[in-house]
CSV table of C-alpha atoms in Angstrom, one decimal:
chain,number,residue,atom,x,y,z
A,533,UNK,CA,0.0,0.0,0.0
A,534,UNK,CA,2.8,2.4,1.0
A,535,UNK,CA,4.5,1.6,-2.3
A,536,UNK,CA,1.4,2.4,-4.3
A,537,UNK,CA,1.0,5.7,-2.6
A,538,UNK,CA,4.6,6.5,-3.3
A,539,UNK,CA,4.2,5.6,-6.9
A,540,UNK,CA,1.0,7.6,-7.2
A,541,UNK,CA,2.8,10.6,-5.7
A,542,UNK,CA,5.7,10.1,-8.1
A,543,UNK,CA,3.3,9.9,-11.0
A,544,UNK,CA,1.5,13.0,-9.9
A,545,UNK,CA,4.8,14.8,-9.5
A,546,UNK,CA,5.9,13.7,-13.0
A,547,UNK,CA,2.6,14.9,-14.4
A,548,UNK,CA,3.0,18.2,-12.7
A,549,UNK,CA,6.6,18.5,-13.9
A,550,UNK,CA,5.5,17.5,-17.4
A,551,UNK,CA,2.8,20.2,-17.4
A,552,UNK,CA,5.4,22.7,-16.3
A,553,UNK,CA,7.8,21.6,-19.1
A,554,UNK,CA,5.0,21.6,-21.7
A,555,UNK,CA,4.0,25.1,-20.5
A,556,UNK,CA,7.6,26.3,-20.9
A,557,UNK,CA,8.3,24.6,-24.2
A,558,UNK,CA,7.1,27.3,-26.6
A,559,UNK,CA,9.4,29.9,-25.0
A,560,UNK,CA,12.4,27.5,-24.9
A,561,UNK,CA,11.8,26.5,-28.5
A,562,UNK,CA,11.6,30.1,-29.6
A,563,UNK,CA,14.9,30.8,-27.9
A,564,UNK,CA,16.6,27.6,-29.0
A,565,UNK,CA,15.6,28.3,-32.6
A,566,UNK,CA,17.8,31.5,-32.7
A,567,UNK,CA,21.0,29.7,-31.5
A,568,UNK,CA,20.1,26.1,-32.2
A,569,UNK,CA,21.3,24.6,-29.0
A,570,UNK,CA,21.3,24.6,-25.2
A,571,UNK,CA,24.0,23.6,-22.8
A,572,UNK,CA,21.7,23.9,-19.9
A,573,UNK,CA,21.3,20.1,-19.8
A,574,UNK,CA,24.8,20.0,-18.2
A,575,UNK,CA,23.7,21.8,-15.1
A,576,UNK,CA,21.6,20.9,-12.1
A,577,UNK,CA,19.6,23.6,-10.3
A,578,UNK,CA,18.1,23.2,-6.8
A,579,UNK,CA,14.4,24.0,-6.4
A,580,UNK,CA,15.3,27.5,-5.1
A,581,UNK,CA,17.4,28.3,-8.1
A,582,UNK,CA,21.0,27.6,-6.9
A,583,UNK,CA,23.4,25.7,-9.2
A,584,UNK,CA,24.8,22.5,-7.8
A,585,UNK,CA,28.6,22.5,-8.2
A,586,UNK,CA,29.5,20.3,-11.2
A,587,UNK,CA,32.2,17.7,-10.9
A,588,UNK,CA,35.5,18.5,-12.7
A,589,UNK,CA,34.9,15.3,-14.8
A,590,UNK,CA,32.2,17.3,-16.5
A,591,UNK,CA,33.8,20.5,-17.5
A,592,UNK,CA,37.5,19.6,-17.8
A,593,UNK,CA,36.7,18.0,-21.1
A,594,UNK,CA,34.7,20.9,-22.5
A,595,UNK,CA,36.1,23.2,-25.1
A,596,UNK,CA,38.9,25.4,-23.6
A,597,UNK,CA,38.6,29.0,-24.6
A,598,UNK,CA,41.4,30.8,-22.8
A,599,UNK,CA,43.2,31.6,-19.6
A,600,UNK,CA,43.4,35.2,-18.4
A,601,UNK,CA,45.8,35.7,-15.5
A,602,UNK,CA,45.5,38.2,-12.7
A,603,UNK,CA,48.3,37.3,-10.3
A,604,UNK,CA,48.1,38.5,-6.6
A,605,UNK,CA,51.5,40.0,-6.9
A,606,UNK,CA,50.3,42.4,-9.6
A,607,UNK,CA,47.1,43.3,-7.7
A,608,UNK,CA,48.2,44.6,-4.3
A,609,UNK,CA,48.6,41.1,-2.9
A,610,UNK,CA,45.0,40.0,-3.6
A,611,UNK,CA,43.4,39.9,-7.0
A,612,UNK,CA,39.6,40.0,-7.3
A,613,UNK,CA,39.8,36.7,-9.2
A,614,UNK,CA,43.0,34.9,-8.0
A,615,UNK,CA,44.9,34.0,-10.2
A,616,UNK,CA,44.7,31.9,-13.4
A,617,UNK,CA,41.2,31.8,-14.9
A,618,UNK,CA,40.9,28.7,-17.2
A,619,UNK,CA,37.6,29.1,-19.1
A,620,UNK,CA,35.6,26.3,-20.7
A,621,UNK,CA,32.5,26.4,-22.9
A,622,UNK,CA,30.0,23.6,-23.0
A,623,UNK,CA,30.5,21.6,-26.3
A,624,UNK,CA,26.9,21.9,-27.4
A,625,UNK,CA,26.9,25.7,-27.3
A,626,UNK,CA,30.5,25.9,-28.8
A,627,UNK,CA,29.3,23.8,-31.8
A,628,UNK,CA,26.5,26.2,-32.3
A,629,UNK,CA,28.8,29.2,-31.8
A,630,UNK,CA,31.1,27.9,-34.5
A,631,UNK,CA,28.2,27.8,-36.9
A,632,UNK,CA,26.5,31.0,-36.1
A,633,UNK,CA,28.9,33.3,-34.2
A,634,UNK,CA,26.2,33.7,-31.6
A,635,UNK,CA,26.3,32.6,-27.9
A,636,UNK,CA,23.1,30.5,-28.0
A,637,UNK,CA,20.4,30.2,-25.4
A,638,UNK,CA,21.7,27.8,-22.8
A,639,UNK,CA,25.4,28.7,-23.2
A,640,UNK,CA,27.4,27.6,-20.1
A,641,UNK,CA,30.8,29.1,-19.4
A,642,UNK,CA,32.9,27.7,-16.5
A,643,UNK,CA,35.9,29.5,-15.1
A,644,UNK,CA,38.2,27.3,-13.0
A,645,UNK,CA,40.7,29.3,-10.9
A,646,UNK,CA,44.1,28.1,-9.9
A,647,UNK,CA,46.9,29.7,-7.9
A,648,UNK,CA,50.3,30.7,-9.2
A,649,UNK,CA,52.5,27.7,-8.2
A,650,UNK,CA,55.9,28.9,-9.5
A,651,UNK,CA,57.5,31.8,-11.2
A,652,UNK,CA,60.6,30.2,-12.6
A,653,UNK,CA,60.8,27.1,-14.9
A,654,UNK,CA,63.1,25.7,-17.6
A,655,UNK,CA,61.1,27.7,-20.1
A,656,UNK,CA,61.7,31.0,-18.5
A,657,UNK,CA,60.4,33.5,-15.9
A,658,UNK,CA,56.7,33.9,-15.7
A,659,UNK,CA,53.7,32.4,-14.1
A,660,UNK,CA,53.0,28.6,-13.8
A,661,UNK,CA,49.9,27.0,-12.5
A,662,UNK,CA,49.7,25.6,-9.0
A,663,UNK,CA,46.7,24.2,-7.1
A,664,UNK,CA,43.0,24.7,-8.0
A,665,UNK,CA,41.4,27.4,-5.9
A,666,UNK,CA,38.0,28.3,-7.3
A,667,UNK,CA,35.1,27.8,-9.6
A,668,UNK,CA,32.6,30.2,-11.2
A,669,UNK,CA,29.8,29.7,-13.8
A,670,UNK,CA,27.9,31.9,-16.1
A,671,UNK,CA,24.8,30.8,-18.0
A,672,UNK,CA,22.7,32.5,-20.7
A,673,UNK,CA,19.0,31.7,-20.2
A,674,UNK,CA,16.3,34.1,-21.2
A,675,UNK,CA,13.7,32.3,-19.1
A,676,UNK,CA,15.5,32.0,-15.8
A,677,UNK,CA,17.4,35.3,-16.1
A,678,UNK,CA,14.7,37.3,-17.9
A,679,UNK,CA,15.4,40.3,-15.6
A,680,UNK,CA,19.2,40.2,-15.8
A,681,UNK,CA,21.0,42.3,-18.3
A,682,UNK,CA,21.8,40.2,-21.4
A,683,UNK,CA,19.9,37.3,-19.8
A,684,UNK,CA,23.1,36.0,-18.2
A,685,UNK,CA,23.3,34.7,-14.6
A,686,UNK,CA,26.7,34.6,-12.7
A,687,UNK,CA,27.6,32.2,-9.9
A,688,UNK,CA,30.6,31.6,-7.7
A,689,UNK,CA,31.4,28.5,-5.7
A,690,UNK,CA,34.3,30.4,-4.0
A,691,UNK,CA,37.9,31.3,-4.5
A,692,UNK,CA,39.3,28.9,-1.9
A,693,UNK,CA,38.9,25.2,-1.3
A,694,UNK,CA,36.7,23.6,0.0
A,695,UNK,CA,34.3,25.1,-2.5
A,696,UNK,CA,30.6,25.6,-1.8
A,697,UNK,CA,28.3,22.7,-2.9
A,698,UNK,CA,25.7,25.1,-4.2
A,699,UNK,CA,25.9,28.7,-5.4
A,700,UNK,CA,23.3,31.4,-5.4
A,701,UNK,CA,23.2,33.8,-8.3
A,702,UNK,CA,25.5,36.8,-7.7
A,703,UNK,CA,23.9,40.3,-7.5
A,704,UNK,CA,23.7,42.0,-10.8
A,705,UNK,CA,26.1,44.7,-9.7
A,706,UNK,CA,28.9,42.3,-8.7
A,707,UNK,CA,29.4,40.5,-12.0
A,708,UNK,CA,27.0,41.3,-14.7
A,709,UNK,CA,27.7,45.1,-14.5
A,710,UNK,CA,31.3,44.7,-15.8
A,711,UNK,CA,30.2,42.2,-18.5
A,712,UNK,CA,27.4,44.5,-19.6
A,713,UNK,CA,29.9,47.4,-20.0
A,714,UNK,CA,32.0,45.1,-22.2
A,715,UNK,CA,28.9,44.5,-24.3
A,716,UNK,CA,28.5,48.2,-24.7
A,717,UNK,CA,32.2,48.5,-25.7
A,718,UNK,CA,31.6,45.7,-28.3
A,719,UNK,CA,28.6,47.6,-29.7
A,720,UNK,CA,30.0,47.3,-33.2
A,721,UNK,CA,29.6,43.6,-32.9
A,722,UNK,CA,26.7,42.8,-30.6
A,723,UNK,CA,27.0,39.1,-31.2
A,724,UNK,CA,30.1,39.2,-28.9
A,725,UNK,CA,27.4,39.5,-26.3
A,726,UNK,CA,28.4,39.7,-22.6
A,727,UNK,CA,31.6,37.7,-23.2
A,728,UNK,CA,35.1,39.3,-22.9
A,729,UNK,CA,35.8,37.7,-26.3
A,730,UNK,CA,38.9,39.9,-26.9
A,731,UNK,CA,40.8,37.9,-24.3
A,732,UNK,CA,39.9,34.5,-25.8
A,733,UNK,CA,41.6,33.9,-29.1
A,734,UNK,CA,39.9,30.5,-29.4
A,735,UNK,CA,36.6,32.3,-29.6
A,736,UNK,CA,37.7,35.1,-31.9
A,737,UNK,CA,39.4,32.6,-34.2
A,738,UNK,CA,36.1,30.6,-34.4
A,739,UNK,CA,34.3,33.8,-35.3
A,740,UNK,CA,37.0,34.8,-37.9
A,741,UNK,CA,36.7,31.3,-39.5
A,742,UNK,CA,33.0,31.8,-39.8
A,743,UNK,CA,33.5,35.1,-41.7
A,744,UNK,CA,35.7,33.3,-44.2
A,745,UNK,CA,33.0,30.8,-45.1
B,249,UNK,CA,35.8,-1.5,-67.5
B,250,UNK,CA,37.6,1.6,-66.2
B,251,UNK,CA,35.6,1.4,-63.0
B,252,UNK,CA,36.6,-2.2,-62.5
B,253,UNK,CA,40.3,-1.5,-63.0
B,254,UNK,CA,40.0,1.4,-60.5
B,255,UNK,CA,38.3,-0.9,-58.0
B,256,UNK,CA,40.9,-3.6,-58.6
B,257,UNK,CA,43.7,-1.1,-58.0
B,258,UNK,CA,42.0,0.1,-54.9
B,259,UNK,CA,41.6,-3.5,-53.6
B,260,UNK,CA,45.2,-4.2,-54.3
B,261,UNK,CA,46.3,-1.0,-52.5
B,262,UNK,CA,44.1,-1.9,-49.5
B,263,UNK,CA,45.6,-5.4,-49.4
B,264,UNK,CA,49.1,-3.9,-49.6
B,265,UNK,CA,48.3,-1.4,-46.8
B,266,UNK,CA,46.7,-4.2,-44.8
B,267,UNK,CA,49.9,-6.3,-45.1
B,268,UNK,CA,51.9,-3.3,-43.9
B,269,UNK,CA,49.6,-2.8,-41.0
B,270,UNK,CA,49.6,-6.5,-40.1
B,271,UNK,CA,53.4,-6.5,-40.3
B,272,UNK,CA,53.7,-3.5,-37.9
B,273,UNK,CA,51.0,-4.8,-35.5
B,274,UNK,CA,53.1,-7.0,-33.2
B,275,UNK,CA,55.4,-4.1,-32.3
B,276,UNK,CA,52.6,-1.5,-31.9
B,277,UNK,CA,50.5,-3.9,-30.0
B,278,UNK,CA,53.3,-4.7,-27.5
B,279,UNK,CA,53.7,-1.0,-26.9
B,280,UNK,CA,50.0,-0.2,-26.8
B,281,UNK,CA,49.4,-3.0,-24.2
B,282,UNK,CA,51.4,-1.0,-21.6
B,283,UNK,CA,49.4,2.2,-21.9
B,284,UNK,CA,46.3,0.9,-23.7
B,285,UNK,CA,46.0,3.5,-26.4
B,286,UNK,CA,47.6,5.6,-29.0
B,287,UNK,CA,46.9,9.1,-30.1
B,288,UNK,CA,49.2,8.8,-33.1
B,289,UNK,CA,46.2,8.4,-35.4
B,290,UNK,CA,45.6,12.1,-35.1
B,291,UNK,CA,48.9,13.0,-36.7
B,292,UNK,CA,50.1,12.9,-40.3
B,293,UNK,CA,53.8,12.3,-41.0
B,294,UNK,CA,55.6,12.9,-44.3
B,295,UNK,CA,57.6,10.1,-45.9
B,296,UNK,CA,60.8,11.7,-44.5
B,297,UNK,CA,59.4,11.9,-40.9
B,298,UNK,CA,58.2,15.5,-40.7
B,299,UNK,CA,54.9,16.2,-39.0
B,300,UNK,CA,52.3,18.0,-41.1
B,301,UNK,CA,50.8,20.9,-39.2
B,302,UNK,CA,47.4,19.9,-37.8
B,303,UNK,CA,44.4,22.2,-38.2
B,304,UNK,CA,43.2,24.0,-35.1
B,305,UNK,CA,39.9,22.3,-35.6
B,306,UNK,CA,41.7,19.1,-34.5
B,307,UNK,CA,43.4,20.0,-31.3
B,308,UNK,CA,41.3,23.0,-30.0
B,309,UNK,CA,38.7,20.5,-28.9
B,310,UNK,CA,41.2,18.2,-27.2
B,311,UNK,CA,41.6,18.0,-23.4
B,312,UNK,CA,43.1,21.2,-22.1
B,313,UNK,CA,45.8,20.6,-19.5
B,314,UNK,CA,47.1,24.0,-18.6
B,315,UNK,CA,48.6,27.3,-19.6
B,316,UNK,CA,52.1,28.3,-18.5
B,317,UNK,CA,53.0,31.9,-19.2
B,318,UNK,CA,56.4,33.3,-20.0
B,319,UNK,CA,55.8,36.9,-20.9
B,320,UNK,CA,58.4,38.8,-23.0
B,321,UNK,CA,58.4,41.6,-20.5
B,322,UNK,CA,59.7,39.2,-17.8
B,323,UNK,CA,62.3,37.6,-20.1
B,324,UNK,CA,64.5,40.5,-21.2
B,325,UNK,CA,62.1,41.4,-24.0
B,326,UNK,CA,62.1,38.0,-25.7
B,327,UNK,CA,60.9,34.8,-24.0
B,328,UNK,CA,62.2,31.4,-25.4
B,329,UNK,CA,58.6,30.4,-25.7
B,330,UNK,CA,56.5,33.6,-26.2
B,331,UNK,CA,54.2,34.0,-24.3
B,332,UNK,CA,51.0,32.0,-23.3
B,333,UNK,CA,51.5,28.2,-23.8
B,334,UNK,CA,48.0,26.6,-23.9
B,335,UNK,CA,48.6,22.8,-23.8
B,336,UNK,CA,46.2,20.2,-25.1
B,337,UNK,CA,46.4,16.4,-24.8
B,338,UNK,CA,44.8,14.0,-27.3
B,339,UNK,CA,41.6,12.6,-25.9
B,340,UNK,CA,42.5,8.9,-26.5
B,341,UNK,CA,45.7,9.2,-24.5
B,342,UNK,CA,44.0,11.3,-21.8
B,343,UNK,CA,41.4,8.7,-21.3
B,344,UNK,CA,44.1,6.1,-20.9
B,345,UNK,CA,46.1,8.4,-18.5
B,346,UNK,CA,43.0,8.9,-16.4
B,347,UNK,CA,42.8,5.1,-15.9
B,348,UNK,CA,46.5,4.3,-15.5
B,349,UNK,CA,48.4,7.5,-14.5
B,350,UNK,CA,50.8,6.6,-17.4
B,351,UNK,CA,51.4,8.7,-20.5
B,352,UNK,CA,50.7,5.9,-23.0
B,353,UNK,CA,52.5,5.0,-26.2
B,354,UNK,CA,51.2,7.4,-28.8
B,355,UNK,CA,50.5,10.4,-26.5
B,356,UNK,CA,50.3,13.6,-28.4
B,357,UNK,CA,50.6,17.0,-26.5
B,358,UNK,CA,50.1,20.2,-28.5
B,359,UNK,CA,51.2,23.6,-27.3
B,360,UNK,CA,49.6,26.5,-28.9
B,361,UNK,CA,51.3,29.8,-28.2
B,362,UNK,CA,49.6,33.2,-28.1
B,363,UNK,CA,50.9,36.7,-27.4
B,364,UNK,CA,50.0,38.9,-24.5
B,365,UNK,CA,47.2,41.1,-25.8
B,366,UNK,CA,46.5,43.3,-22.8
B,367,UNK,CA,47.7,43.9,-19.2
B,368,UNK,CA,44.7,45.6,-17.8
B,369,UNK,CA,41.1,44.4,-17.8
B,370,UNK,CA,38.0,44.8,-15.6
B,371,UNK,CA,39.1,41.8,-13.6
B,372,UNK,CA,42.5,43.4,-12.7
B,373,UNK,CA,46.1,43.8,-13.7
B,374,UNK,CA,47.7,40.8,-15.3
B,375,UNK,CA,48.2,39.1,-18.6
B,376,UNK,CA,45.4,38.6,-21.1
B,377,UNK,CA,45.7,36.6,-24.3
B,378,UNK,CA,46.1,38.2,-27.7
B,379,UNK,CA,46.8,36.7,-31.1
B,380,UNK,CA,47.9,33.2,-31.7
B,381,UNK,CA,51.6,33.1,-32.5
B,382,UNK,CA,53.0,29.6,-32.5
B,383,UNK,CA,52.5,25.8,-32.4
B,384,UNK,CA,54.6,22.9,-31.0
B,385,UNK,CA,54.0,19.2,-30.7
B,386,UNK,CA,55.5,16.4,-28.7
B,387,UNK,CA,54.8,12.8,-29.3
B,388,UNK,CA,55.7,9.6,-27.4
B,389,UNK,CA,56.5,6.8,-29.8
B,390,UNK,CA,59.0,4.0,-28.9
B,391,UNK,CA,59.2,2.9,-32.5
B,392,UNK,CA,59.8,6.2,-34.2
B,393,UNK,CA,61.8,7.8,-31.4
B,394,UNK,CA,63.6,4.7,-30.2
B,395,UNK,CA,66.9,6.6,-30.0
B,396,UNK,CA,65.4,9.7,-28.2
B,397,UNK,CA,65.5,9.9,-24.4
B,398,UNK,CA,62.2,8.8,-23.0
B,399,UNK,CA,61.0,8.0,-26.6
B,400,UNK,CA,59.6,11.5,-27.0
B,401,UNK,CA,60.0,13.6,-30.2
B,402,UNK,CA,59.7,17.4,-30.2
B,403,UNK,CA,58.6,19.6,-33.1
B,404,UNK,CA,58.0,23.3,-33.6
B,405,UNK,CA,56.0,25.0,-36.4
B,406,UNK,CA,57.4,28.3,-35.3
B,407,UNK,CA,56.7,31.1,-32.9
B,408,UNK,CA,55.4,33.6,-35.5
B,409,UNK,CA,52.7,33.4,-38.1
B,410,UNK,CA,52.6,32.2,-40.8
B,411,UNK,CA,53.6,28.9,-39.3
B,412,UNK,CA,55.6,26.2,-41.1
B,413,UNK,CA,53.4,23.6,-42.9
B,414,UNK,CA,55.7,20.8,-41.8
B,415,UNK,CA,58.1,20.5,-38.9
B,416,UNK,CA,61.3,18.5,-38.6
B,417,UNK,CA,62.1,16.9,-35.2
B,418,UNK,CA,64.1,19.2,-33.0
B,419,UNK,CA,67.6,18.2,-32.0
B,420,UNK,CA,67.6,16.3,-28.7
B,421,UNK,CA,69.6,19.0,-27.0
B,422,UNK,CA,67.1,21.8,-27.8
B,423,UNK,CA,63.9,20.4,-26.2
B,424,UNK,CA,64.3,16.9,-24.9
B,425,UNK,CA,67.2,17.7,-22.7
B,426,UNK,CA,65.1,20.0,-20.4
B,427,UNK,CA,62.3,17.5,-20.3
B,428,UNK,CA,64.7,14.7,-19.5
B,429,UNK,CA,66.0,16.7,-16.6
B,430,UNK,CA,62.4,17.1,-15.3
B,431,UNK,CA,62.1,13.4,-15.5
B,432,UNK,CA,65.2,13.0,-13.3
B,433,UNK,CA,63.7,15.5,-10.9
B,434,UNK,CA,60.5,13.5,-10.8
B,435,UNK,CA,62.4,10.3,-10.0
B,436,UNK,CA,60.2,9.5,-7.1
B,437,UNK,CA,57.3,9.2,-9.5
B,438,UNK,CA,58.6,8.0,-12.9
B,439,UNK,CA,55.2,7.8,-14.4
B,440,UNK,CA,55.2,11.6,-14.7
B,441,UNK,CA,57.5,10.8,-17.5
B,442,UNK,CA,59.0,13.7,-19.6
B,443,UNK,CA,56.0,15.9,-18.8
B,444,UNK,CA,56.2,19.1,-16.6
B,445,UNK,CA,53.2,17.8,-14.7
B,446,UNK,CA,53.8,20.1,-11.8
B,447,UNK,CA,52.6,23.0,-13.9
B,448,UNK,CA,49.4,21.2,-15.1
B,449,UNK,CA,46.9,20.9,-12.3
B,450,UNK,CA,44.5,19.1,-14.7
B,451,UNK,CA,47.0,16.3,-15.0
B,452,UNK,CA,48.0,16.2,-11.3
B,453,UNK,CA,44.3,16.2,-10.4
B,454,UNK,CA,43.7,13.2,-12.7
B,455,UNK,CA,46.6,11.4,-11.1
B,456,UNK,CA,45.3,12.2,-7.6
B,457,UNK,CA,41.8,11.0,-8.4
B,458,UNK,CA,43.3,7.7,-9.6
B,459,UNK,CA,45.1,7.2,-6.2
B,460,UNK,CA,41.8,7.6,-4.4
B,461,UNK,CA,40.2,4.8,-6.4
């Protein structure tokens, strides 16, 4: 009897979820049509809208798009984003970006931070990666972030291990504002969207290759 | 009639190639058995042993393992390897490495160089990627590089565009020597091989995950 109730509850829940999904589909389809794909399937959200921290086994095989570096020793001892920022793009959205030059609905960009581990090596003086220290995510979703500039949401799991298991969306002013400003600077090419594409040659090269076609 | 001749020629060619492959199999299989896989299939060699420069569409979707940085402005105006070194590992060998902690026969590592494009951005002061400038490859192959320390061969397509279409193997002293020294430094863990694994947290993390299993 107990089992039956559980199953009925589960069926009811599935039906309710199904209804919600059906209800949302027209919007999602309209958005997906523009950019062809969605990388959202890679992420898990909690019921109250937090993102569950993805395992490294997910994103470390995504498409690498570049590594800005803001070392602590060049930022008064403590960079806002310490220190190497390795950025990955989900492969579904990258495949779409390669074809269209547009960051499609559902684009997921993951920034994995690592500390400077050394400044001298056989190859010269510079900055060499050390331990992983942080993880951040940005997602483009016109449904979930309909009130956010550019429809991007920004999340941080922290800049120091152990990382948070779940992250709440950052306030608009703390991340989106700088990215929005970039978009304004990129006004001559709005498809660059909220992305600092100028620091990611893998992305600008994909765009340049598209223009040649 | 013409079609038939073409087909016969094609069949004969396939048979000849088949014979060559069969002939080489015992050696290759013996090597592959140690590390399970070979990434060699990704590369094209000329008859005289040069490597044909691979297209970015090949390696830019490989597994990213890290980005050392040796800026010109920290190396008397001209770094030996200017400046960002984004390093990728072929996915077949990475999958094997994840399981065994060994760089298998046929491992291909590609280093794509890019210039420093900016030193100030919204995220702080530091180094931000600019244009692509160079491409280098290293391959582990105990057949082809049987006389090279560690059985690694090192190639450079140049540090300035346009890159060379084909690259000859570098002299042992110019690349392998530094890598060999690393191997000696890593003597407590010989599986780190000729790779500067200490600067690639993605690789050390894969190794650490393996130890936990």
